[in-house]
Amino acid sequence: LKTGGTTYTETTDYTVDLELGRIYIPAGSTCIGAIVTADYSTTVSSWSQVASNDSGAFEGALRFVSDNTAGEDRDWYFPVVVLSAEGDAELKSRDKVQELGFNFSIQKPTSGSAVYCNGRPV
């Protein structure tokens, strides 16, 4: 990092997270408040990504496979549903499991039943 002719010292004035491509400026750094430039080079990399679509809701089949802590497992199958996100997503919590809410409306298929609930083979 530089400001004009001043070059800042890594680990004293800033640190670099190479994996995430981030520069961190700690409290007390001499570059706080300055307009800085960075000289860097990149390498070819790839990563996985999941993204939402532009239309909001999805239409398709939905299967819910049970894994109950008590009682009989029953698996559900809905041949035609409209699925959309609902509510807020807490991305970090020390107190509870992260949850993502969804709404789905069950549609009547052109043939067959709208809902199937199956037990497990014995």
mmCIF file of the C-alpha atoms, coordinates in Angstrom:
data_MODEL
# 
_entry.id   MODEL 
# 
loop_
_atom_site.group_PDB 
_atom_site.id 
_atom_site.type_symbol 
_atom_site.label_atom_id 
_atom_site.label_alt_id 
_atom_site.label_comp_id 
_atom_site.label_asym_id 
_atom_site.label_entity_id 
_atom_site.label_seq_id 
_atom_site.pdbx_PDB_ins_code 
_atom_site.Cartn_x 
_atom_site.Cartn_y 
_atom_site.Cartn_z 
_atom_site.occupancy 
_atom_site.B_iso_or_equiv 
_atom_site.pdbx_formal_charge 
_atom_site.auth_seq_id 
_atom_site.auth_comp_id 
_atom_site.auth_asym_id 
_atom_site.auth_atom_id 
_atom_site.pdbx_PDB_model_num 
ATOM 1   C CA . LEU A 1 1   ? 0.000   0.000   0.000   1.00 0.00 ? 1   LEU A CA 1 
ATOM 2   C CA . LYS A 1 2   ? 1.184   3.487   -0.826  1.00 0.00 ? 2   LYS A CA 1 
ATOM 3   C CA . THR A 1 3   ? 0.155   7.106   -0.527  1.00 0.00 ? 3   THR A CA 1 
ATOM 4   C CA . GLY A 1 4   ? 2.157   9.204   -2.956  1.00 0.00 ? 4   GLY A CA 1 
ATOM 5   C CA . GLY A 1 5   ? 5.805   8.509   -2.046  1.00 0.00 ? 5   GLY A CA 1 
ATOM 6   C CA . THR A 1 6   ? 4.970   6.850   1.306   1.00 0.00 ? 6   THR A CA 1 
ATOM 7   C CA . THR A 1 7   ? 5.026   3.046   1.347   1.00 0.00 ? 7   THR A CA 1 
ATOM 8   C CA . TYR A 1 8   ? 3.254   1.400   4.274   1.00 0.00 ? 8   TYR A CA 1 
ATOM 9   C CA . THR A 1 9   ? 4.582   -1.667  6.112   1.00 0.00 ? 9   THR A CA 1 
ATOM 10  C CA . GLU A 1 10  ? 2.677   -4.951  5.954   1.00 0.00 ? 10  GLU A CA 1 
ATOM 11  C CA . THR A 1 11  ? 1.888   -6.433  9.402   1.00 0.00 ? 11  THR A CA 1 
ATOM 12  C CA . THR A 1 12  ? 2.380   -2.987  11.013  1.00 0.00 ? 12  THR A CA 1 
ATOM 13  C CA . ASP A 1 13  ? 0.157   -0.712  8.921   1.00 0.00 ? 13  ASP A CA 1 
ATOM 14  C CA . TYR A 1 14  ? -1.968  -3.381  7.248   1.00 0.00 ? 14  TYR A CA 1 
ATOM 15  C CA . THR A 1 15  ? -2.415  -7.114  6.826   1.00 0.00 ? 15  THR A CA 1 
ATOM 16  C CA . VAL A 1 16  ? -3.475  -9.071  3.756   1.00 0.00 ? 16  VAL A CA 1 
ATOM 17  C CA . ASP A 1 17  ? -5.826  -12.054 3.596   1.00 0.00 ? 17  ASP A CA 1 
ATOM 18  C CA . LEU A 1 18  ? -4.658  -13.682 0.354   1.00 0.00 ? 18  LEU A CA 1 
ATOM 19  C CA . GLU A 1 19  ? -7.395  -16.336 0.362   1.00 0.00 ? 19  GLU A CA 1 
ATOM 20  C CA . LEU A 1 20  ? -10.249 -13.796 0.503   1.00 0.00 ? 20  LEU A CA 1 
ATOM 21  C CA . GLY A 1 21  ? -8.458  -10.968 -1.311  1.00 0.00 ? 21  GLY A CA 1 
ATOM 22  C CA . ARG A 1 22  ? -8.928  -8.505  1.564   1.00 0.00 ? 22  ARG A CA 1 
ATOM 23  C CA . ILE A 1 23  ? -6.709  -5.829  3.076   1.00 0.00 ? 23  ILE A CA 1 
ATOM 24  C CA . TYR A 1 24  ? -7.214  -5.000  6.769   1.00 0.00 ? 24  TYR A CA 1 
ATOM 25  C CA . ILE A 1 25  ? -6.042  -1.745  8.336   1.00 0.00 ? 25  ILE A CA 1 
ATOM 26  C CA . PRO A 1 26  ? -5.724  -2.081  12.123  1.00 0.00 ? 26  PRO A CA 1 
ATOM 27  C CA . ALA A 1 27  ? -6.364  0.644   14.696  1.00 0.00 ? 27  ALA A CA 1 
ATOM 28  C CA . GLY A 1 28  ? -3.263  2.792   15.079  1.00 0.00 ? 28  GLY A CA 1 
ATOM 29  C CA . SER A 1 29  ? -2.069  2.297   11.496  1.00 0.00 ? 29  SER A CA 1 
ATOM 30  C CA . THR A 1 30  ? -0.314  5.297   9.950   1.00 0.00 ? 30  THR A CA 1 
ATOM 31  C CA . CYS A 1 31  ? -2.422  4.922   6.797   1.00 0.00 ? 31  CYS A CA 1 
ATOM 32  C CA . ILE A 1 32  ? -5.767  5.550   8.567   1.00 0.00 ? 32  ILE A CA 1 
ATOM 33  C CA . GLY A 1 33  ? -7.468  8.483   6.853   1.00 0.00 ? 33  GLY A CA 1 
ATOM 34  C CA . ALA A 1 34  ? -5.102  8.422   3.869   1.00 0.00 ? 34  ALA A CA 1 
ATOM 35  C CA . ILE A 1 35  ? -6.084  7.679   0.304   1.00 0.00 ? 35  ILE A CA 1 
ATOM 36  C CA . VAL A 1 36  ? -4.040  4.593   -0.519  1.00 0.00 ? 36  VAL A CA 1 
ATOM 37  C CA . THR A 1 37  ? -3.265  2.626   -3.658  1.00 0.00 ? 37  THR A CA 1 
ATOM 38  C CA . ALA A 1 38  ? -2.334  -1.031  -3.822  1.00 0.00 ? 38  ALA A CA 1 
ATOM 39  C CA . ASP A 1 39  ? 0.021   -2.833  -6.169  1.00 0.00 ? 39  ASP A CA 1 
ATOM 40  C CA . TYR A 1 40  ? -0.961  -6.483  -6.578  1.00 0.00 ? 40  TYR A CA 1 
ATOM 41  C CA . SER A 1 41  ? -1.136  -9.373  -8.995  1.00 0.00 ? 41  SER A CA 1 
ATOM 42  C CA . THR A 1 42  ? -3.745  -12.091 -9.240  1.00 0.00 ? 42  THR A CA 1 
ATOM 43  C CA . THR A 1 43  ? -3.637  -15.807 -9.930  1.00 0.00 ? 43  THR A CA 1 
ATOM 44  C CA . VAL A 1 44  ? -6.200  -17.949 -11.710 1.00 0.00 ? 44  VAL A CA 1 
ATOM 45  C CA . SER A 1 45  ? -8.635  -19.432 -9.220  1.00 0.00 ? 45  SER A CA 1 
ATOM 46  C CA . SER A 1 46  ? -12.107 -20.904 -9.020  1.00 0.00 ? 46  SER A CA 1 
ATOM 47  C CA . TRP A 1 47  ? -14.704 -21.473 -6.315  1.00 0.00 ? 47  TRP A CA 1 
ATOM 48  C CA . SER A 1 48  ? -18.203 -22.817 -5.919  1.00 0.00 ? 48  SER A CA 1 
ATOM 49  C CA . GLN A 1 49  ? -21.156 -20.435 -5.791  1.00 0.00 ? 49  GLN A CA 1 
ATOM 50  C CA . VAL A 1 50  ? -24.895 -20.672 -5.347  1.00 0.00 ? 50  VAL A CA 1 
ATOM 51  C CA . ALA A 1 51  ? -27.003 -17.727 -6.492  1.00 0.00 ? 51  ALA A CA 1 
ATOM 52  C CA . SER A 1 52  ? -30.678 -16.879 -6.565  1.00 0.00 ? 52  SER A CA 1 
ATOM 53  C CA . ASN A 1 53  ? -32.576 -16.501 -9.794  1.00 0.00 ? 53  ASN A CA 1 
ATOM 54  C CA . ASP A 1 54  ? -34.116 -13.265 -11.077 1.00 0.00 ? 54  ASP A CA 1 
ATOM 55  C CA . SER A 1 55  ? -37.734 -14.427 -11.072 1.00 0.00 ? 55  SER A CA 1 
ATOM 56  C CA . GLY A 1 56  ? -38.101 -15.134 -7.333  1.00 0.00 ? 56  GLY A CA 1 
ATOM 57  C CA . ALA A 1 57  ? -40.150 -18.325 -7.055  1.00 0.00 ? 57  ALA A CA 1 
ATOM 58  C CA . PHE A 1 58  ? -39.306 -21.755 -8.470  1.00 0.00 ? 58  PHE A CA 1 
ATOM 59  C CA . GLU A 1 59  ? -41.803 -24.299 -9.735  1.00 0.00 ? 59  GLU A CA 1 
ATOM 60  C CA . GLY A 1 60  ? -40.945 -27.964 -9.543  1.00 0.00 ? 60  GLY A CA 1 
ATOM 61  C CA . ALA A 1 61  ? -41.193 -31.101 -7.404  1.00 0.00 ? 61  ALA A CA 1 
ATOM 62  C CA . LEU A 1 62  ? -40.288 -31.150 -3.702  1.00 0.00 ? 62  LEU A CA 1 
ATOM 63  C CA . ARG A 1 63  ? -39.223 -34.179 -1.686  1.00 0.00 ? 63  ARG A CA 1 
ATOM 64  C CA . PHE A 1 64  ? -38.793 -33.997 2.098   1.00 0.00 ? 64  PHE A CA 1 
ATOM 65  C CA . VAL A 1 65  ? -36.866 -36.922 3.601   1.00 0.00 ? 65  VAL A CA 1 
ATOM 66  C CA . SER A 1 66  ? -37.440 -37.283 7.362   1.00 0.00 ? 66  SER A CA 1 
ATOM 67  C CA . ASP A 1 67  ? -34.771 -38.003 9.920   1.00 0.00 ? 67  ASP A CA 1 
ATOM 68  C CA . ASN A 1 68  ? -36.722 -37.726 13.175  1.00 0.00 ? 68  ASN A CA 1 
ATOM 69  C CA . THR A 1 69  ? -35.017 -37.901 16.545  1.00 0.00 ? 69  THR A CA 1 
ATOM 70  C CA . ALA A 1 70  ? -38.091 -39.751 17.872  1.00 0.00 ? 70  ALA A CA 1 
ATOM 71  C CA . GLY A 1 71  ? -41.007 -41.517 16.216  1.00 0.00 ? 71  GLY A CA 1 
ATOM 72  C CA . GLU A 1 72  ? -41.515 -43.016 12.792  1.00 0.00 ? 72  GLU A CA 1 
ATOM 73  C CA . ASP A 1 73  ? -39.877 -41.392 9.773   1.00 0.00 ? 73  ASP A CA 1 
ATOM 74  C CA . ARG A 1 74  ? -42.307 -40.415 7.024   1.00 0.00 ? 74  ARG A CA 1 
ATOM 75  C CA . ASP A 1 75  ? -41.098 -39.033 3.716   1.00 0.00 ? 75  ASP A CA 1 
ATOM 76  C CA . TRP A 1 76  ? -43.144 -36.498 1.790   1.00 0.00 ? 76  TRP A CA 1 
ATOM 77  C CA . TYR A 1 77  ? -43.317 -35.945 -1.957  1.00 0.00 ? 77  TYR A CA 1 
ATOM 78  C CA . PHE A 1 78  ? -45.109 -33.082 -3.722  1.00 0.00 ? 78  PHE A CA 1 
ATOM 79  C CA . PRO A 1 79  ? -45.006 -33.466 -7.544  1.00 0.00 ? 79  PRO A CA 1 
ATOM 80  C CA . VAL A 1 80  ? -45.798 -29.775 -8.257  1.00 0.00 ? 80  VAL A CA 1 
ATOM 81  C CA . VAL A 1 81  ? -45.027 -26.881 -5.909  1.00 0.00 ? 81  VAL A CA 1 
ATOM 82  C CA . VAL A 1 82  ? -44.133 -23.208 -6.154  1.00 0.00 ? 82  VAL A CA 1 
ATOM 83  C CA . LEU A 1 83  ? -41.223 -22.519 -3.780  1.00 0.00 ? 83  LEU A CA 1 
ATOM 84  C CA . SER A 1 84  ? -40.046 -19.078 -2.644  1.00 0.00 ? 84  SER A CA 1 
ATOM 85  C CA . ALA A 1 85  ? -37.855 -17.659 0.101   1.00 0.00 ? 85  ALA A CA 1 
ATOM 86  C CA . GLU A 1 86  ? -39.493 -16.194 3.199   1.00 0.00 ? 86  GLU A CA 1 
ATOM 87  C CA . GLY A 1 87  ? -38.297 -14.130 6.141   1.00 0.00 ? 87  GLY A CA 1 
ATOM 88  C CA . ASP A 1 88  ? -34.818 -13.168 7.225   1.00 0.00 ? 88  ASP A CA 1 
ATOM 89  C CA . ALA A 1 89  ? -31.593 -15.138 7.169   1.00 0.00 ? 89  ALA A CA 1 
ATOM 90  C CA . GLU A 1 90  ? -29.346 -14.801 10.211  1.00 0.00 ? 90  GLU A CA 1 
ATOM 91  C CA . LEU A 1 91  ? -25.930 -15.525 8.787   1.00 0.00 ? 91  LEU A CA 1 
ATOM 92  C CA . LYS A 1 92  ? -24.195 -15.705 12.163  1.00 0.00 ? 92  LYS A CA 1 
ATOM 93  C CA . SER A 1 93  ? -25.429 -16.681 15.597  1.00 0.00 ? 93  SER A CA 1 
ATOM 94  C CA . ARG A 1 94  ? -23.797 -18.140 18.670  1.00 0.00 ? 94  ARG A CA 1 
ATOM 95  C CA . ASP A 1 95  ? -27.158 -19.004 20.212  1.00 0.00 ? 95  ASP A CA 1 
ATOM 96  C CA . LYS A 1 96  ? -29.114 -20.902 17.576  1.00 0.00 ? 96  LYS A CA 1 
ATOM 97  C CA . VAL A 1 97  ? -28.877 -22.934 14.402  1.00 0.00 ? 97  VAL A CA 1 
ATOM 98  C CA . GLN A 1 98  ? -29.084 -20.910 11.191  1.00 0.00 ? 98  GLN A CA 1 
ATOM 99  C CA . GLU A 1 99  ? -32.450 -21.241 9.474   1.00 0.00 ? 99  GLU A CA 1 
ATOM 100 C CA . LEU A 1 100 ? -33.644 -20.267 6.025   1.00 0.00 ? 100 LEU A CA 1 
ATOM 101 C CA . GLY A 1 101 ? -37.401 -19.941 5.669   1.00 0.00 ? 101 GLY A CA 1 
ATOM 102 C CA . PHE A 1 102 ? -39.329 -21.023 2.592   1.00 0.00 ? 102 PHE A CA 1 
ATOM 103 C CA . ASN A 1 103 ? -42.942 -20.875 1.483   1.00 0.00 ? 103 ASN A CA 1 
ATOM 104 C CA . PHE A 1 104 ? -44.332 -23.451 -0.846  1.00 0.00 ? 104 PHE A CA 1 
ATOM 105 C CA . SER A 1 105 ? -47.757 -23.807 -2.331  1.00 0.00 ? 105 SER A CA 1 
ATOM 106 C CA . ILE A 1 106 ? -48.903 -27.242 -3.404  1.00 0.00 ? 106 ILE A CA 1 
ATOM 107 C CA . GLN A 1 107 ? -50.319 -27.363 -6.920  1.00 0.00 ? 107 GLN A CA 1 
ATOM 108 C CA . LYS A 1 108 ? -52.607 -30.023 -8.418  1.00 0.00 ? 108 LYS A CA 1 
ATOM 109 C CA . PRO A 1 109 ? -50.667 -32.014 -11.025 1.00 0.00 ? 109 PRO A CA 1 
ATOM 110 C CA . THR A 1 110 ? -52.275 -32.943 -14.351 1.00 0.00 ? 110 THR A CA 1 
ATOM 111 C CA . SER A 1 111 ? -52.365 -36.568 -13.191 1.00 0.00 ? 111 SER A CA 1 
ATOM 112 C CA . GLY A 1 112 ? -51.824 -38.344 -9.881  1.00 0.00 ? 112 GLY A CA 1 
ATOM 113 C CA . SER A 1 113 ? -52.062 -36.937 -6.379  1.00 0.00 ? 113 SER A CA 1 
ATOM 114 C CA . ALA A 1 114 ? -50.843 -33.580 -5.108  1.00 0.00 ? 114 ALA A CA 1 
ATOM 115 C CA . VAL A 1 115 ? -49.308 -35.027 -1.896  1.00 0.00 ? 115 VAL A CA 1 
ATOM 116 C CA . TYR A 1 116 ? -47.657 -38.354 -1.101  1.00 0.00 ? 116 TYR A CA 1 
ATOM 117 C CA . CYS A 1 117 ? -46.592 -39.330 2.434   1.00 0.00 ? 117 CYS A CA 1 
ATOM 118 C CA . ASN A 1 118 ? -44.710 -42.597 2.711   1.00 0.00 ? 118 ASN A CA 1 
ATOM 119 C CA . GLY A 1 119 ? -43.519 -44.581 5.704   1.00 0.00 ? 119 GLY A CA 1 
ATOM 120 C CA . ARG A 1 120 ? -40.329 -46.626 5.569   1.00 0.00 ? 120 ARG A CA 1 
ATOM 121 C CA . PRO A 1 121 ? -40.008 -50.303 4.653   1.00 0.00 ? 121 PRO A CA 1 
ATOM 122 C CA . VAL A 1 122 ? -40.029 -52.656 7.638   1.00 0.00 ? 122 VAL A CA 1 
# 
